[in-house]
XYZ file of C-alpha atoms in Angstrom:
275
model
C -19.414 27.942 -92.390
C -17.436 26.581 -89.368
C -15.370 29.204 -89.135
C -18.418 31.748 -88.558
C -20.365 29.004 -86.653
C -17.421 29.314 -84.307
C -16.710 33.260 -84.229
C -20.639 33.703 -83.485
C -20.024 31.460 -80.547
C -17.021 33.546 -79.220
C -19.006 36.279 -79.980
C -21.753 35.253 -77.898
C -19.829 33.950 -75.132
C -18.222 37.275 -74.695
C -21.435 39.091 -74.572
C -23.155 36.668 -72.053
C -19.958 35.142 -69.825
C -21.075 32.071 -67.874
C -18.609 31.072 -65.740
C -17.508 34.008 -64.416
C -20.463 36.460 -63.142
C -19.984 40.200 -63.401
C -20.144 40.797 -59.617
C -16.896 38.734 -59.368
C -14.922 41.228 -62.005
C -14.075 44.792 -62.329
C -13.459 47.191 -64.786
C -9.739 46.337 -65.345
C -11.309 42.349 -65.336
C -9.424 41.941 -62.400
C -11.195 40.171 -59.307
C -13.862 42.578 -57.397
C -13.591 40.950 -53.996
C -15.064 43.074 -51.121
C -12.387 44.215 -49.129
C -12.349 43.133 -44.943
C -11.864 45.513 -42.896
C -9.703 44.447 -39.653
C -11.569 47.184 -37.466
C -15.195 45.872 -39.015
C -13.894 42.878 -37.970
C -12.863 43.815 -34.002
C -16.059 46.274 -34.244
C -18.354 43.039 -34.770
C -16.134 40.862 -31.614
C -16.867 43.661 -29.480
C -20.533 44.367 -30.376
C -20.993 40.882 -29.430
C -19.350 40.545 -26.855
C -21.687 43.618 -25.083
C -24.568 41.297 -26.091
C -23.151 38.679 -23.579
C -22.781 41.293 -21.024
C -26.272 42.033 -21.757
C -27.562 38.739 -21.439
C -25.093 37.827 -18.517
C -27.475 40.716 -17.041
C -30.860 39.469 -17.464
C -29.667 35.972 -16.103
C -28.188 37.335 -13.463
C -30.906 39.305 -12.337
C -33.442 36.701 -13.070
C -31.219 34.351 -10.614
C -31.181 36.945 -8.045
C -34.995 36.777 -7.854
C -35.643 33.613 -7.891
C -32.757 33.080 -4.992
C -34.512 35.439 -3.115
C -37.918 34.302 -3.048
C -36.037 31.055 -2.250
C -34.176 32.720 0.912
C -37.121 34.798 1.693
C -39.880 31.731 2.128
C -37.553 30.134 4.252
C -36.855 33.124 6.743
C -40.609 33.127 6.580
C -41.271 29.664 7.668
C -38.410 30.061 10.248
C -39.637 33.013 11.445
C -43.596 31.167 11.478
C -42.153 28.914 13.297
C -40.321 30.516 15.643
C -43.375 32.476 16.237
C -45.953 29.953 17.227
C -43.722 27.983 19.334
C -42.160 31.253 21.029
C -44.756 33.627 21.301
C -48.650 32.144 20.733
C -48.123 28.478 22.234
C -47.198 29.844 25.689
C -50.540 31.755 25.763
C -52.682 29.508 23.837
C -55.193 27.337 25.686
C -58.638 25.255 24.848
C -60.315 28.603 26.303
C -58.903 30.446 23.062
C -60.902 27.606 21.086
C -64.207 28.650 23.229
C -64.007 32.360 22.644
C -63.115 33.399 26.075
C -62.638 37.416 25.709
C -59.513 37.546 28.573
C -57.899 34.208 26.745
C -58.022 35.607 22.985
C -56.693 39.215 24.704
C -53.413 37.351 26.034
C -53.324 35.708 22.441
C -53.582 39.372 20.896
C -51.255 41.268 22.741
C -48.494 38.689 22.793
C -48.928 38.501 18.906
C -49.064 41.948 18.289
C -45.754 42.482 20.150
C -44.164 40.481 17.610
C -45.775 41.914 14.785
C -44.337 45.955 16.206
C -40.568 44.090 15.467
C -40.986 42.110 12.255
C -42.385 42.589 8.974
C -45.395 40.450 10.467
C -48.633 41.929 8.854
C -51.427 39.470 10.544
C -51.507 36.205 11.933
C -54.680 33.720 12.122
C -55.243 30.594 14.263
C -57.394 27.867 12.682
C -59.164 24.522 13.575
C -59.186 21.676 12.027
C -63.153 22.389 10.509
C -61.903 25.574 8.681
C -62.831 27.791 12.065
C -61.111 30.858 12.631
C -60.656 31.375 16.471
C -58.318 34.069 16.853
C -57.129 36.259 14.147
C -55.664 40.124 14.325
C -58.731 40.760 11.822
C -61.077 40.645 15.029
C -64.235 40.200 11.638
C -62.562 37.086 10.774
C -62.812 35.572 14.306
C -66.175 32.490 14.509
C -66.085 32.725 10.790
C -65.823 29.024 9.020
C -63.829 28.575 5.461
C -63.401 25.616 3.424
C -59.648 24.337 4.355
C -57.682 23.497 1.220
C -56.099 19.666 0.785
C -52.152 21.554 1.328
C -54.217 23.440 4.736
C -55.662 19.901 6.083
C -52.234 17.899 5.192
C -50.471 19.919 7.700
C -53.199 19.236 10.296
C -51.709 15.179 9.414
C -47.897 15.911 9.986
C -46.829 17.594 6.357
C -44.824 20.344 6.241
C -45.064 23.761 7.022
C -46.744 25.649 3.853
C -45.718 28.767 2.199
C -47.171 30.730 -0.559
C -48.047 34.094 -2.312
C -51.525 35.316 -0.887
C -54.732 34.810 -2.928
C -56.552 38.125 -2.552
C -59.526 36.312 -4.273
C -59.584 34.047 -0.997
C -62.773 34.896 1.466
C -60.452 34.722 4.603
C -58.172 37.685 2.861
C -60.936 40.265 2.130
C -59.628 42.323 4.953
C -55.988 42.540 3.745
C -54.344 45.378 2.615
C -53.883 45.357 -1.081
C -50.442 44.392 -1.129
C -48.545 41.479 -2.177
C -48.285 39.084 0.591
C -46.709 35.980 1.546
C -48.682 33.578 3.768
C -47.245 30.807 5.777
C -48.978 27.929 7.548
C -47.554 25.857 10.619
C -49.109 23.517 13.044
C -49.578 24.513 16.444
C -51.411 23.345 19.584
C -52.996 24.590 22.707
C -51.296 23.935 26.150
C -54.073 21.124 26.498
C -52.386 19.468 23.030
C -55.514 20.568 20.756
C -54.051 21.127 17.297
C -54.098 24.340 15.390
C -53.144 26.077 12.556
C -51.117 29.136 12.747
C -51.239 31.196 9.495
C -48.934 34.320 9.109
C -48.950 36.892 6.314
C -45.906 38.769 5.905
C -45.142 41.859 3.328
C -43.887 40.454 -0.214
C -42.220 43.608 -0.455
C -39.663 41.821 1.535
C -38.535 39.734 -1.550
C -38.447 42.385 -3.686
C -35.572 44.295 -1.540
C -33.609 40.984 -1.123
C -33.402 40.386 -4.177
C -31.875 43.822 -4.854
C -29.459 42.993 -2.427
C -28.438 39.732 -3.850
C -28.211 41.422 -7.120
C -26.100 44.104 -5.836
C -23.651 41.339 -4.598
C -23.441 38.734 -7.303
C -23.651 41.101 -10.515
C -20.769 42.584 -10.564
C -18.936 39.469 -9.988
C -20.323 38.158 -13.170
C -20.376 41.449 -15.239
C -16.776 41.759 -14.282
C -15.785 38.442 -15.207
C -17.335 38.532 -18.678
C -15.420 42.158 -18.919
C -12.392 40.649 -18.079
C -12.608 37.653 -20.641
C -13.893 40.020 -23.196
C -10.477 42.163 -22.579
C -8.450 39.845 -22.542
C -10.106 37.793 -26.119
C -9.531 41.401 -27.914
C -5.680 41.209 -28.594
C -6.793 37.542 -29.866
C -9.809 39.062 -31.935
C -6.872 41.337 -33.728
C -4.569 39.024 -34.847
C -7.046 37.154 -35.983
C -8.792 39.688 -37.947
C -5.184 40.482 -39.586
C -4.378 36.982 -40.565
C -7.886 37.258 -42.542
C -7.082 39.644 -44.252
C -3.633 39.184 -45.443
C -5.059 35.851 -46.636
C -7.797 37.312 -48.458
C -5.111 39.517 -49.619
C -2.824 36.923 -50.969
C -5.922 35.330 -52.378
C -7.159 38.654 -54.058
C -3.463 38.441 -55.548
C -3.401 34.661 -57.174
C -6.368 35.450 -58.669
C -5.209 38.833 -60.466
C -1.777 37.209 -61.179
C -3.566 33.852 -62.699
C -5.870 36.176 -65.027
C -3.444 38.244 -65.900
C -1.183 34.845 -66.992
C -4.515 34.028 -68.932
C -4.842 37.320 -70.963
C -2.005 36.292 -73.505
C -3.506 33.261 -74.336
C -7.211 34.299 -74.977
C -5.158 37.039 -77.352
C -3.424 34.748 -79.169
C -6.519 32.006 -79.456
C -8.707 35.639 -80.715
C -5.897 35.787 -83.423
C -6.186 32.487 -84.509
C -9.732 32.636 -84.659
C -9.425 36.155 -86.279
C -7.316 34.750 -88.953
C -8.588 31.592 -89.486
């Protein structure tokens, strides 16, 4: 009764093997191990390494805009600045403030001279009480607008303010839909009244310097993640061949330690055979 107890068991055991799955055999019952392939391997280094080119991209161009806005808003207040002082403080006086026609035509034609040179779209001069007194929207000149708390601050020594134009704003129904950037600097009069001087220039400018930037700093980068991708290759290689001459020494223990096992399982089978 033992004996068959025992040559079911074998029996069994052979028809259902635990401890070693199928997938990890093959026909000959040597060891089925999916072969790796040293160009598969290179193939997958270099496939990722044009994903970090890729992404070296993206960055690169995202860094490029946001550099430029940076350069660009500060040309802008520069150039605001440069503009009140230089060109509408000389001509400005209380009489601009009161509406006088030959005082606000002084104003106009020394502004407009500047705008014919820069990318200057309009320009507005504001009191303190949200009053527009001059403005090269002639509409927008008497008209009264709530200031914002950043507009007002300035009027109190803060600094110069610059940011993308609201086309939602009251004061900006006349602009050309564009994308604008508008900047606002204090000013004054001759007799020391203070103003606001608000300038819109063309966003369009950002856009082009930050193609410009891009143009100078990308392929810097690109060709320093080329270069480090080059030179990693060779590395990748050798690499790739040391893994697979150990997986093929591995591959090889295991075939010559089942092989070294076949004998006994025969002669155990023969025991059990003729016991």
């Amino acid at each position: 009764v033992a004996t068959h107890t025992m040559t079911a068991e074998v029996g069994t055991a052979e028809r259902h093997p635990r401890r070693r799955p199928r997938r990890w055999r093959g026909a000959d019952g040597r060891p089925d191990l999916a072969p790796i392939s040293v160009q598969a391997l290179v193939l997958r280094f270099v496939l990722s390494g044009l994903v970090a080119v890729v992404l070296v991209s993206v960055i690169t161009a995202q860094v490029s805009r946001n550099v430029a806005v940076d350069i660009a808003i500060a040309e802008a207040l520069d150039r605001s600045i440069d503009g009140a002082r230089r060109v509408a403080e000389p001509v400005l006086f209380d009489s601009v403030i009161d509406g006088d026609p030959a005082a606000l035509a002084r104003v106009d034609e020394a502004i407009r001279s500047e705008m014919s040179s820069t990318s200057l779209v309009s320009v507005n001069l504001w009191t303190d009480d949200g009053t527009i007194v001059y403005s090269t929207e002639p509409r927008l000149i008497g008209e009264q607008f709530d200031l914002h708390d950043d507009q007002v601050a300035i009027f109190h020594g803060s600094e110069p303010l610059a940011e993308v134009t609201d086309p939602a704003a009251p004061e900006n129904r006349f602009e050309a839909d564009e994308k604008l950037l508008e900047v606002y600097v204090l000013s004054s009069t001759q007799e020391g009244t203070p103003l606001l001087y608000e300038a819109y220039y063309r966003y369009s400018g950002v856009t082009t310097m930050g193609r410009q930037i891009s143009r100078r700093f990308a392929p810097v980068a690109l060709g320093a993640v080329l270069v480090v991708e080059l030179v990693q290759i060779p590395l990748a290689i050798r690499l790739a061949r040391r893994l697979r001459s150990g997986q093929l020494r591995h591959e090889r223990l295991i075939g010559h330690a089942m092989a070294a096992s076949d004998p006994e399982r025969r002669r155990i089978a023969d025991a059990l055979h003729v016991g």
